[in-house]
Amino acid sequence: MRNDKLPNKKRIKIGFIGGGPNSFIGYTHRLAARFDNRFEFVSGVFSRDIKKSKNFGISLGLNPDRCYSDYASMAKKESMRSDGIKAVGIMTPSGDHYKIAKSFIENNVHIICDKPLTATIDEAKKLQKLVKKKKVIFALTHNYSSYPMLREAKVIVEKGKVGKVLLINVEYPQGYTVAIKKKDAVSKLKWRLDPKMCGPSMILSEIGTHAYHLLRYVTSLEAKEVSAEVSSLSSELSVDDNAFLILRMSNNARASIWVSSAATGGENGLKIRVYGTKGAVEWFQDDPNILKFTELNKSTKIITRANNEVSNFSLESSRVAAGHPEGFFEAFANIYTEFADSIINKKKSINKNTYPNIQDGVKGIKFIFAAKKSSNNNSRWIKL
């Protein structure tokens, strides 16, 4: 199980861009970075409003001179300090990710970035080339892949216990846009209404890339083609709030993804089911500490987190003793901790990239654009 492995003097200095007052994702990033004592939070930009950004940074305990007015100033000034940051967390709209990440990568700062990677394929590719050129560590926070029992599902599939994968289903129904009226759309959805910031589809950018990454992560399969219907079911909204997708996988398996913000009453019903020739696994985020495993012609087995039967990969992703609940924040923290381990181990060439990386980010953006293209062409099959 995870524990505090690094003494304080070896903590990695980190700064954050975005995630200001009242931002849940900002709070999540900052909390995740502190979980395993890998990082020291020293600088940041938290709002486009300079005064608000500085006051918020000071309220978090930062020195006023390290609460910057903009990301470019932060990248430049931190690079000139002997105690400057070695990593930065980015949690702004995806349309800003490329230019922000570029400023820090060019100063050899490692990046941990919120999803999706960018708002365009071109920027995703340019960012990938820059990461490769500068040899920085890049992590993407598809945090659902870091739940211990989701990782147990991955191990079960990798060991062939379900046999050849035949069918995969991922569902992610939410209902947060159902009651939004046209007059309130701008105040509620903000930058999500702008394709330059969000990309061609709000629902695919918001949660579709999570579902797609989860599918790829658990099965280790890639999609060859996608057929999609991406639409808005609300007459009040101008952006997509629902998507049905069918995928042809690299091993000829078939997969389906349903993501929605139009599912009335939906909160965070993320679920993945994988069916093979020998068995099946099922994981549901509403009950994240268990995994259902069914062998062919046998009763379903419930596997619980942190018990003696789970794999080392699953066990190493846990912090709390068996029988106690563990969830979203801990999963998010797993990515931060593994990101830190990669930075520390970079010179030793023993990186264990268990977390989503730049390649996953690029594939996610290509998935969004291919799905939207399919939907715009009456669900025609589009190659990925």
mmCIF file of C-alpha atoms in Angstrom:
data_model
loop_
_atom_site.group_PDB
_atom_site.id
_atom_site.type_symbol
_atom_site.label_atom_id
_atom_site.label_comp_id
_atom_site.label_asym_id
_atom_site.label_seq_id
_atom_site.Cartn_x
_atom_site.Cartn_y
_atom_site.Cartn_z
ATOM 1 C CA MET A 1 0.000 0.000 0.000
ATOM 2 C CA ARG A 2 1.076 3.584 -0.589
ATOM 3 C CA ASN A 3 2.965 5.402 2.145
ATOM 4 C CA ASP A 4 5.146 8.467 2.672
ATOM 5 C CA LYS A 5 8.356 7.435 0.910
ATOM 6 C CA LEU A 6 10.050 10.785 0.331
ATOM 7 C CA PRO A 7 11.511 12.991 3.088
ATOM 8 C CA ASN A 8 10.421 16.627 2.974
ATOM 9 C CA LYS A 9 13.751 17.846 1.590
ATOM 10 C CA LYS A 10 13.158 15.863 -1.603
ATOM 11 C CA ARG A 11 9.670 17.148 -2.308
ATOM 12 C CA ILE A 12 9.178 18.470 -5.829
ATOM 13 C CA LYS A 13 8.345 22.162 -6.052
ATOM 14 C CA ILE A 14 5.100 22.623 -7.953
ATOM 15 C CA GLY A 15 2.934 25.499 -9.112
ATOM 16 C CA PHE A 16 -0.629 25.604 -10.419
ATOM 17 C CA ILE A 17 -2.375 27.437 -13.247
ATOM 18 C CA GLY A 18 -6.130 27.861 -12.798
ATOM 19 C CA GLY A 19 -8.360 26.320 -10.175
ATOM 20 C CA GLY A 20 -9.201 29.511 -8.312
ATOM 21 C CA PRO A 21 -11.834 30.268 -5.666
ATOM 22 C CA ASN A 22 -14.863 27.920 -5.743
ATOM 23 C CA SER A 23 -13.163 25.576 -8.226
ATOM 24 C CA PHE A 24 -13.737 21.946 -7.265
ATOM 25 C CA ILE A 25 -11.129 20.686 -9.725
ATOM 26 C CA GLY A 26 -8.581 23.184 -8.400
ATOM 27 C CA TYR A 27 -9.171 21.981 -4.853
ATOM 28 C CA THR A 28 -8.863 18.381 -6.074
ATOM 29 C CA HIS A 29 -5.512 18.985 -7.789
ATOM 30 C CA ARG A 30 -4.026 20.766 -4.791
ATOM 31 C CA LEU A 31 -5.254 18.095 -2.391
ATOM 32 C CA ALA A 32 -4.025 15.249 -4.605
ATOM 33 C CA ALA A 33 -0.557 16.808 -4.774
ATOM 34 C CA ARG A 34 -0.329 16.785 -0.962
ATOM 35 C CA PHE A 35 -1.593 13.251 -0.343
ATOM 36 C CA ASP A 36 1.715 11.375 -0.369
ATOM 37 C CA ASN A 37 4.106 14.205 0.506
ATOM 38 C CA ARG A 38 5.693 14.251 -2.951
ATOM 39 C CA PHE A 39 5.187 17.949 -3.725
ATOM 40 C CA GLU A 40 5.730 21.372 -2.191
ATOM 41 C CA PHE A 41 3.195 23.924 -3.473
ATOM 42 C CA VAL A 42 5.050 27.235 -3.967
ATOM 43 C CA SER A 43 3.521 29.330 -6.777
ATOM 44 C CA GLY A 44 0.583 29.885 -9.067
ATOM 45 C CA VAL A 45 -1.900 31.870 -11.133
ATOM 46 C CA PHE A 46 -5.497 31.235 -10.088
ATOM 47 C CA SER A 47 -7.653 33.730 -11.956
ATOM 48 C CA ARG A 48 -7.606 36.145 -14.900
ATOM 49 C CA ASP A 49 -8.439 38.787 -12.306
ATOM 50 C CA ILE A 50 -4.951 39.716 -11.009
ATOM 51 C CA LYS A 51 -6.125 40.940 -7.611
ATOM 52 C CA LYS A 52 -8.346 37.925 -7.056
ATOM 53 C CA SER A 53 -5.544 35.580 -8.143
ATOM 54 C CA LYS A 54 -3.018 37.113 -5.756
ATOM 55 C CA ASN A 55 -5.393 37.226 -2.803
ATOM 56 C CA PHE A 56 -6.378 33.617 -3.343
ATOM 57 C CA GLY A 57 -2.746 32.505 -3.578
ATOM 58 C CA ILE A 58 -1.921 34.308 -0.340
ATOM 59 C CA SER A 59 -4.939 32.650 1.320
ATOM 60 C CA LEU A 60 -3.425 29.294 0.338
ATOM 61 C CA GLY A 61 -0.199 30.201 2.137
ATOM 62 C CA LEU A 62 1.952 31.294 -0.810
ATOM 63 C CA ASN A 63 4.449 34.117 -0.637
ATOM 64 C CA PRO A 64 2.999 37.198 -2.389
ATOM 65 C CA ASP A 65 5.974 37.388 -4.775
ATOM 66 C CA ARG A 66 5.119 33.921 -6.112
ATOM 67 C CA CYS A 67 1.473 34.735 -6.825
ATOM 68 C CA TYR A 68 1.791 35.759 -10.463
ATOM 69 C CA SER A 69 -0.392 37.847 -12.751
ATOM 70 C CA ASP A 70 -0.212 35.458 -15.721
ATOM 71 C CA TYR A 71 1.287 32.117 -16.754
ATOM 72 C CA ALA A 72 3.979 33.642 -19.011
ATOM 73 C CA SER A 73 5.380 35.742 -16.166
ATOM 74 C CA MET A 74 5.272 32.737 -13.878
ATOM 75 C CA ALA A 75 7.151 30.511 -16.336
ATOM 76 C CA LYS A 76 9.835 33.131 -16.913
ATOM 77 C CA LYS A 77 10.357 34.205 -13.303
ATOM 78 C CA GLU A 78 10.238 30.702 -11.840
ATOM 79 C CA SER A 79 12.875 29.560 -14.354
ATOM 80 C CA MET A 80 15.197 32.287 -13.064
ATOM 81 C CA ARG A 81 14.934 31.213 -9.428
ATOM 82 C CA SER A 82 17.336 28.719 -7.894
ATOM 83 C CA ASP A 83 14.345 27.338 -5.994
ATOM 84 C CA GLY A 84 11.955 27.511 -8.968
ATOM 85 C CA ILE A 85 9.256 24.979 -9.705
ATOM 86 C CA LYS A 86 10.058 21.651 -11.347
ATOM 87 C CA ALA A 87 6.437 20.789 -12.137
ATOM 88 C CA VAL A 88 3.208 22.626 -12.913
ATOM 89 C CA GLY A 89 -0.418 21.555 -12.742
ATOM 90 C CA ILE A 90 -2.733 23.010 -15.404
ATOM 91 C CA MET A 91 -6.495 23.162 -14.817
ATOM 92 C CA THR A 92 -7.735 25.792 -17.260
ATOM 93 C CA PRO A 93 -10.107 25.354 -20.229
ATOM 94 C CA SER A 94 -8.561 22.954 -22.734
ATOM 95 C CA GLY A 95 -8.231 25.665 -25.372
ATOM 96 C CA ASP A 96 -5.516 27.242 -23.218
ATOM 97 C CA HIS A 97 -3.588 24.055 -22.431
ATOM 98 C CA TYR A 98 -1.170 24.158 -25.367
ATOM 99 C CA LYS A 99 0.099 27.717 -24.919
ATOM 100 C CA ILE A 100 0.396 27.350 -21.148
ATOM 101 C CA ALA A 101 2.134 23.973 -21.267
ATOM 102 C CA LYS A 102 4.463 25.220 -24.024
ATOM 103 C CA SER A 103 5.708 28.102 -21.863
ATOM 104 C CA PHE A 104 6.693 25.752 -19.053
ATOM 105 C CA ILE A 105 7.986 22.855 -21.160
ATOM 106 C CA GLU A 106 10.395 25.240 -22.893
ATOM 107 C CA ASN A 107 11.760 25.925 -19.403
ATOM 108 C CA ASN A 108 12.078 22.185 -18.691
ATOM 109 C CA VAL A 109 9.169 22.078 -16.256
ATOM 110 C CA HIS A 110 7.223 18.799 -16.047
ATOM 111 C CA ILE A 111 3.471 18.971 -16.712
ATOM 112 C CA ILE A 112 0.406 17.437 -15.097
ATOM 113 C CA CYS A 113 -2.641 18.605 -17.033
ATOM 114 C CA ASP A 114 -6.378 18.298 -16.721
ATOM 115 C CA LYS A 115 -8.234 16.570 -19.539
ATOM 116 C CA PRO A 116 -8.870 16.860 -22.439
ATOM 117 C CA LEU A 117 -5.378 17.576 -23.712
ATOM 118 C CA THR A 118 -6.252 20.466 -26.062
ATOM 119 C CA ALA A 119 -9.163 21.788 -28.118
ATOM 120 C CA THR A 120 -7.659 20.869 -31.521
ATOM 121 C CA ILE A 121 -5.776 17.975 -33.083
ATOM 122 C CA ASP A 122 -3.087 20.327 -34.398
ATOM 123 C CA GLU A 123 -2.283 21.657 -30.919
ATOM 124 C CA ALA A 124 -2.344 18.133 -29.466
ATOM 125 C CA LYS A 125 0.235 16.976 -32.018
ATOM 126 C CA LYS A 126 2.441 20.033 -31.516
ATOM 127 C CA LEU A 127 2.359 19.507 -27.765
ATOM 128 C CA GLN A 128 3.291 15.854 -28.186
ATOM 129 C CA LYS A 129 6.304 16.800 -30.326
ATOM 130 C CA LEU A 130 7.413 19.387 -27.789
ATOM 131 C CA VAL A 131 7.162 16.917 -24.891
ATOM 132 C CA LYS A 132 9.269 14.432 -26.836
ATOM 133 C CA LYS A 133 11.831 17.068 -27.831
ATOM 134 C CA LYS A 134 12.319 18.457 -24.324
ATOM 135 C CA LYS A 135 12.013 15.037 -22.654
ATOM 136 C CA VAL A 136 9.714 16.267 -19.913
ATOM 137 C CA ILE A 137 7.305 14.115 -17.945
ATOM 138 C CA PHE A 138 3.680 14.703 -18.951
ATOM 139 C CA ALA A 139 0.675 13.310 -17.084
ATOM 140 C CA LEU A 140 -2.999 13.714 -17.933
ATOM 141 C CA THR A 141 -5.570 13.455 -15.168
ATOM 142 C CA HIS A 142 -7.917 10.744 -16.404
ATOM 143 C CA ASN A 143 -8.156 9.866 -12.727
ATOM 144 C CA TYR A 144 -10.753 7.103 -13.005
ATOM 145 C CA SER A 145 -8.068 4.761 -14.308
ATOM 146 C CA SER A 146 -6.344 5.053 -10.923
ATOM 147 C CA TYR A 147 -9.005 3.473 -8.736
ATOM 148 C CA PRO A 148 -7.492 0.323 -7.156
ATOM 149 C CA MET A 149 -10.315 -1.983 -8.274
ATOM 150 C CA LEU A 150 -10.343 -0.520 -11.770
ATOM 151 C CA ARG A 151 -6.659 -1.411 -11.929
ATOM 152 C CA GLU A 152 -7.524 -4.878 -10.650
ATOM 153 C CA ALA A 153 -9.905 -5.203 -13.595
ATOM 154 C CA LYS A 154 -7.042 -4.282 -15.920
ATOM 155 C CA VAL A 155 -4.814 -6.978 -14.388
ATOM 156 C CA ILE A 156 -7.557 -9.614 -14.681
ATOM 157 C CA VAL A 157 -7.990 -8.801 -18.373
ATOM 158 C CA GLU A 158 -4.209 -8.728 -18.986
ATOM 159 C CA LYS A 159 -3.798 -12.156 -17.373
ATOM 160 C CA GLY A 160 -6.351 -13.603 -19.773
ATOM 161 C CA LYS A 161 -8.860 -14.509 -17.074
ATOM 162 C CA VAL A 162 -11.743 -13.223 -19.185
ATOM 163 C CA GLY A 163 -10.305 -14.820 -22.326
ATOM 164 C CA LYS A 164 -10.467 -12.959 -25.604
ATOM 165 C CA VAL A 165 -12.346 -9.703 -25.147
ATOM 166 C CA LEU A 166 -15.547 -9.689 -27.199
ATOM 167 C CA LEU A 167 -17.633 -6.802 -25.875
ATOM 168 C CA ILE A 168 -16.950 -3.626 -23.894
ATOM 169 C CA ASN A 169 -19.524 -1.184 -22.578
ATOM 170 C CA VAL A 170 -18.824 2.148 -20.880
ATOM 171 C CA GLU A 171 -21.566 4.415 -19.557
ATOM 172 C CA TYR A 172 -21.268 7.833 -17.964
ATOM 173 C CA PRO A 173 -24.710 9.425 -17.423
ATOM 174 C CA GLN A 174 -24.928 12.829 -15.766
ATOM 175 C CA GLY A 175 -27.822 15.274 -15.601
ATOM 176 C CA TYR A 176 -26.218 18.630 -14.906
ATOM 177 C CA THR A 177 -27.522 20.409 -18.033
ATOM 178 C CA VAL A 178 -31.135 19.196 -17.941
ATOM 179 C CA ALA A 179 -32.593 22.226 -16.157
ATOM 180 C CA ILE A 180 -30.400 24.904 -17.776
ATOM 181 C CA LYS A 181 -32.391 27.533 -19.682
ATOM 182 C CA LYS A 182 -31.062 29.408 -22.701
ATOM 183 C CA LYS A 183 -30.860 32.666 -20.728
ATOM 184 C CA ASP A 184 -28.642 30.996 -18.114
ATOM 185 C CA ALA A 185 -26.427 28.945 -20.457
ATOM 186 C CA VAL A 186 -23.560 31.457 -20.534
ATOM 187 C CA SER A 187 -23.408 31.862 -16.745
ATOM 188 C CA LYS A 188 -23.717 28.114 -16.129
ATOM 189 C CA LEU A 189 -21.564 26.627 -18.897
ATOM 190 C CA LYS A 190 -19.210 29.574 -19.519
ATOM 191 C CA TRP A 191 -16.237 28.623 -21.748
ATOM 192 C CA ARG A 192 -17.864 25.277 -22.598
ATOM 193 C CA LEU A 193 -19.994 27.155 -25.128
ATOM 194 C CA ASP A 194 -16.898 28.276 -27.064
ATOM 195 C CA PRO A 195 -15.520 25.676 -29.546
ATOM 196 C CA LYS A 196 -12.133 27.434 -29.433
ATOM 197 C CA MET A 197 -11.925 26.622 -25.722
ATOM 198 C CA CYS A 198 -13.879 23.361 -25.522
ATOM 199 C CA GLY A 199 -13.412 21.780 -28.937
ATOM 200 C CA PRO A 200 -16.134 20.568 -31.307
ATOM 201 C CA SER A 201 -18.248 18.752 -28.699
ATOM 202 C CA MET A 202 -18.906 19.710 -25.082
ATOM 203 C CA ILE A 203 -20.061 16.271 -23.945
ATOM 204 C CA LEU A 204 -17.149 14.428 -25.562
ATOM 205 C CA SER A 205 -14.651 16.894 -24.115
ATOM 206 C CA GLU A 206 -16.220 16.919 -20.654
ATOM 207 C CA ILE A 207 -16.671 13.176 -20.065
ATOM 208 C CA GLY A 208 -16.399 11.375 -23.414
ATOM 209 C CA THR A 209 -12.609 11.292 -23.309
ATOM 210 C CA HIS A 210 -12.784 9.836 -19.784
ATOM 211 C CA ALA A 211 -14.959 6.973 -21.054
ATOM 212 C CA TYR A 212 -12.749 6.396 -24.097
ATOM 213 C CA HIS A 213 -9.564 6.328 -22.030
ATOM 214 C CA LEU A 214 -11.124 3.926 -19.531
ATOM 215 C CA LEU A 215 -12.086 1.550 -22.330
ATOM 216 C CA ARG A 216 -8.559 1.564 -23.735
ATOM 217 C CA TYR A 217 -6.914 1.365 -20.312
ATOM 218 C CA VAL A 218 -8.753 -1.663 -18.950
ATOM 219 C CA THR A 219 -8.601 -3.729 -22.143
ATOM 220 C CA SER A 220 -5.265 -2.526 -23.614
ATOM 221 C CA LEU A 221 -7.123 -2.476 -26.946
ATOM 222 C CA GLU A 222 -7.255 0.354 -29.459
ATOM 223 C CA ALA A 223 -10.286 1.403 -31.491
ATOM 224 C CA LYS A 224 -10.055 1.124 -35.274
ATOM 225 C CA GLU A 225 -13.292 2.850 -36.252
ATOM 226 C CA VAL A 226 -16.115 4.787 -34.645
ATOM 227 C CA SER A 227 -19.755 5.365 -35.543
ATOM 228 C CA ALA A 228 -21.400 8.070 -33.475
ATOM 229 C CA GLU A 229 -24.497 10.125 -32.854
ATOM 230 C CA VAL A 230 -23.510 13.260 -30.947
ATOM 231 C CA SER A 231 -26.316 15.709 -30.337
ATOM 232 C CA SER A 232 -28.110 18.120 -28.049
ATOM 233 C CA LEU A 233 -31.330 16.750 -26.599
ATOM 234 C CA SER A 234 -32.140 20.112 -25.049
ATOM 235 C CA SER A 235 -33.858 22.819 -27.058
ATOM 236 C CA GLU A 236 -32.265 25.336 -24.687
ATOM 237 C CA LEU A 237 -28.625 24.489 -25.446
ATOM 238 C CA SER A 238 -26.430 25.099 -28.474
ATOM 239 C CA VAL A 239 -23.840 22.487 -27.452
ATOM 240 C CA ASP A 240 -23.845 18.680 -27.482
ATOM 241 C CA ASP A 241 -25.198 17.078 -24.312
ATOM 242 C CA ASN A 242 -25.466 13.409 -25.343
ATOM 243 C CA ALA A 243 -23.450 10.900 -27.356
ATOM 244 C CA PHE A 244 -23.975 7.295 -28.404
ATOM 245 C CA LEU A 245 -20.879 5.651 -29.900
ATOM 246 C CA ILE A 246 -20.077 2.233 -31.333
ATOM 247 C CA LEU A 247 -16.451 1.208 -31.835
ATOM 248 C CA ARG A 248 -14.709 -1.552 -33.740
ATOM 249 C CA MET A 249 -11.686 -2.590 -31.720
ATOM 250 C CA SER A 250 -8.246 -3.759 -32.841
ATOM 251 C CA ASN A 251 -8.992 -7.409 -31.956
ATOM 252 C CA ASN A 252 -12.391 -7.233 -33.742
ATOM 253 C CA ALA A 253 -14.248 -6.835 -30.450
ATOM 254 C CA ARG A 254 -17.164 -4.399 -30.369
ATOM 255 C CA ALA A 255 -17.555 -1.590 -27.867
ATOM 256 C CA SER A 256 -20.227 0.933 -26.978
ATOM 257 C CA ILE A 257 -19.960 4.218 -25.111
ATOM 258 C CA TRP A 258 -22.831 6.340 -23.825
ATOM 259 C CA VAL A 259 -22.053 9.696 -22.234
ATOM 260 C CA SER A 260 -24.598 12.320 -21.341
ATOM 261 C CA SER A 261 -25.334 15.420 -19.314
ATOM 262 C CA ALA A 262 -29.015 15.088 -20.272
ATOM 263 C CA ALA A 263 -29.724 12.019 -18.115
ATOM 264 C CA THR A 264 -32.183 13.443 -15.592
ATOM 265 C CA GLY A 265 -31.106 12.578 -12.055
ATOM 266 C CA GLY A 266 -27.747 11.295 -13.237
ATOM 267 C CA GLU A 267 -24.891 12.183 -10.924
ATOM 268 C CA ASN A 268 -21.717 10.290 -11.766
ATOM 269 C CA GLY A 269 -22.860 6.869 -12.904
ATOM 270 C CA LEU A 270 -19.599 5.818 -14.530
ATOM 271 C CA LYS A 271 -19.564 2.092 -15.322
ATOM 272 C CA ILE A 272 -17.399 -0.229 -17.381
ATOM 273 C CA ARG A 273 -18.163 -3.834 -18.326
ATOM 274 C CA VAL A 274 -15.829 -6.124 -20.244
ATOM 275 C CA TYR A 275 -17.055 -9.461 -21.598
ATOM 276 C CA GLY A 276 -14.731 -12.167 -22.915
ATOM 277 C CA THR A 277 -14.780 -15.795 -23.976
ATOM 278 C CA LYS A 278 -13.906 -17.019 -20.449
ATOM 279 C CA GLY A 279 -15.466 -14.423 -18.187
ATOM 280 C CA ALA A 280 -16.384 -10.825 -17.477
ATOM 281 C CA VAL A 281 -15.543 -7.920 -15.170
ATOM 282 C CA GLU A 282 -17.736 -5.034 -14.082
ATOM 283 C CA TRP A 283 -16.836 -1.869 -12.134
ATOM 284 C CA PHE A 284 -19.200 0.898 -11.055
ATOM 285 C CA GLN A 285 -17.923 4.182 -9.622
ATOM 286 C CA ASP A 286 -20.900 4.437 -7.269
ATOM 287 C CA ASP A 287 -19.384 1.429 -5.461
ATOM 288 C CA PRO A 288 -15.686 1.826 -6.350
ATOM 289 C CA ASN A 289 -14.189 -0.482 -3.730
ATOM 290 C CA ILE A 290 -15.529 -3.670 -5.291
ATOM 291 C CA LEU A 291 -15.097 -5.404 -8.621
ATOM 292 C CA LYS A 292 -17.454 -8.023 -10.021
ATOM 293 C CA PHE A 293 -15.706 -10.940 -11.728
ATOM 294 C CA THR A 294 -17.712 -13.672 -13.422
ATOM 295 C CA GLU A 295 -16.089 -16.804 -14.836
ATOM 296 C CA LEU A 296 -17.868 -18.759 -17.563
ATOM 297 C CA ASN A 297 -20.698 -20.882 -16.115
ATOM 298 C CA LYS A 298 -19.926 -19.801 -12.547
ATOM 299 C CA SER A 299 -21.558 -17.444 -10.062
ATOM 300 C CA THR A 300 -20.366 -13.833 -9.929
ATOM 301 C CA LYS A 301 -17.553 -13.190 -7.459
ATOM 302 C CA ILE A 302 -17.250 -9.914 -5.558
ATOM 303 C CA ILE A 303 -13.604 -8.840 -5.134
ATOM 304 C CA THR A 304 -12.995 -6.207 -2.469
ATOM 305 C CA ARG A 305 -10.259 -3.605 -2.347
ATOM 306 C CA ALA A 306 -6.974 -4.167 -0.450
ATOM 307 C CA ASN A 307 -7.603 -7.821 0.404
ATOM 308 C CA ASN A 308 -5.030 -10.596 0.125
ATOM 309 C CA GLU A 309 -6.311 -11.783 -3.267
ATOM 310 C CA VAL A 310 -5.825 -8.623 -5.315
ATOM 311 C CA SER A 311 -2.784 -7.943 -7.488
ATOM 312 C CA ASN A 312 0.178 -5.897 -6.309
ATOM 313 C CA PHE A 313 -0.778 -3.203 -8.815
ATOM 314 C CA SER A 314 -4.172 -2.809 -7.181
ATOM 315 C CA LEU A 315 -2.788 -3.070 -3.650
ATOM 316 C CA GLU A 316 -0.066 -0.472 -4.320
ATOM 317 C CA SER A 317 -2.806 1.922 -5.484
ATOM 318 C CA SER A 318 -4.571 1.762 -2.106
ATOM 319 C CA ARG A 319 -3.871 3.782 1.026
ATOM 320 C CA VAL A 320 -6.653 2.794 3.398
ATOM 321 C CA ALA A 321 -6.948 -0.607 5.083
ATOM 322 C CA ALA A 322 -9.482 -3.085 3.691
ATOM 323 C CA GLY A 323 -13.045 -2.497 4.792
ATOM 324 C CA HIS A 324 -12.793 1.302 4.847
ATOM 325 C CA PRO A 325 -14.071 3.452 1.973
ATOM 326 C CA GLU A 326 -11.583 4.934 -0.477
ATOM 327 C CA GLY A 327 -12.498 6.994 -3.490
ATOM 328 C CA PHE A 328 -12.192 9.937 -5.867
ATOM 329 C CA PHE A 329 -9.510 12.020 -4.151
ATOM 330 C CA GLU A 330 -7.283 9.007 -3.555
ATOM 331 C CA ALA A 331 -7.565 7.942 -7.198
ATOM 332 C CA PHE A 332 -6.643 11.454 -8.316
ATOM 333 C CA ALA A 333 -3.702 11.424 -5.907
ATOM 334 C CA ASN A 334 -2.409 8.198 -7.458
ATOM 335 C CA ILE A 335 -1.711 10.068 -10.688
ATOM 336 C CA TYR A 336 0.104 12.850 -8.832
ATOM 337 C CA THR A 337 2.208 10.372 -6.882
ATOM 338 C CA GLU A 338 3.130 8.316 -9.939
ATOM 339 C CA PHE A 339 3.883 11.556 -11.819
ATOM 340 C CA ALA A 340 6.275 12.502 -8.984
ATOM 341 C CA ASP A 341 7.880 9.061 -9.046
ATOM 342 C CA SER A 342 8.531 9.442 -12.775
ATOM 343 C CA ILE A 343 10.212 12.816 -12.214
ATOM 344 C CA ILE A 344 12.386 11.399 -9.413
ATOM 345 C CA ASN A 345 13.250 8.280 -11.405
ATOM 346 C CA LYS A 346 13.735 10.008 -14.752
ATOM 347 C CA LYS A 347 17.523 9.873 -14.646
ATOM 348 C CA LYS A 348 17.397 6.223 -13.604
ATOM 349 C CA SER A 349 15.345 5.275 -16.669
ATOM 350 C CA ILE A 350 12.905 3.188 -14.628
ATOM 351 C CA ASN A 351 9.733 5.148 -15.279
ATOM 352 C CA LYS A 352 6.602 3.100 -14.757
ATOM 353 C CA ASN A 353 3.998 4.995 -16.725
ATOM 354 C CA THR A 354 0.882 3.647 -15.069
ATOM 355 C CA TYR A 355 -0.850 7.004 -15.457
ATOM 356 C CA PRO A 356 -2.331 8.600 -18.616
ATOM 357 C CA ASN A 357 0.299 10.432 -20.670
ATOM 358 C CA ILE A 358 0.652 12.681 -23.709
ATOM 359 C CA GLN A 359 -0.074 9.813 -26.120
ATOM 360 C CA ASP A 360 -3.352 9.115 -24.351
ATOM 361 C CA GLY A 361 -4.190 12.795 -24.615
ATOM 362 C CA VAL A 362 -3.581 12.912 -28.374
ATOM 363 C CA LYS A 363 -5.684 9.777 -28.912
ATOM 364 C CA GLY A 364 -8.474 11.334 -26.887
ATOM 365 C CA ILE A 365 -8.541 14.450 -29.071
ATOM 366 C CA LYS A 366 -8.502 12.384 -32.272
ATOM 367 C CA PHE A 367 -11.404 10.374 -30.835
ATOM 368 C CA ILE A 368 -13.457 13.546 -30.251
ATOM 369 C CA PHE A 369 -12.954 14.823 -33.786
ATOM 370 C CA ALA A 370 -13.567 11.421 -35.415
ATOM 371 C CA ALA A 371 -16.777 10.910 -33.430
ATOM 372 C CA LYS A 372 -18.038 14.371 -34.318
ATOM 373 C CA LYS A 373 -17.194 13.815 -37.985
ATOM 374 C CA SER A 374 -19.123 10.531 -37.926
ATOM 375 C CA SER A 375 -22.126 12.188 -36.294
ATOM 376 C CA ASN A 376 -22.102 14.986 -38.855
ATOM 377 C CA ASN A 377 -22.217 12.343 -41.604
ATOM 378 C CA ASN A 378 -25.229 10.373 -40.384
ATOM 379 C CA SER A 379 -23.101 8.109 -38.131
ATOM 380 C CA ARG A 380 -20.829 6.972 -40.953
ATOM 381 C CA TRP A 381 -17.899 4.812 -39.817
ATOM 382 C CA ILE A 382 -14.741 6.905 -39.402
ATOM 383 C CA LYS A 383 -11.264 5.420 -39.014
ATOM 384 C CA LEU A 384 -9.256 6.324 -35.917
#
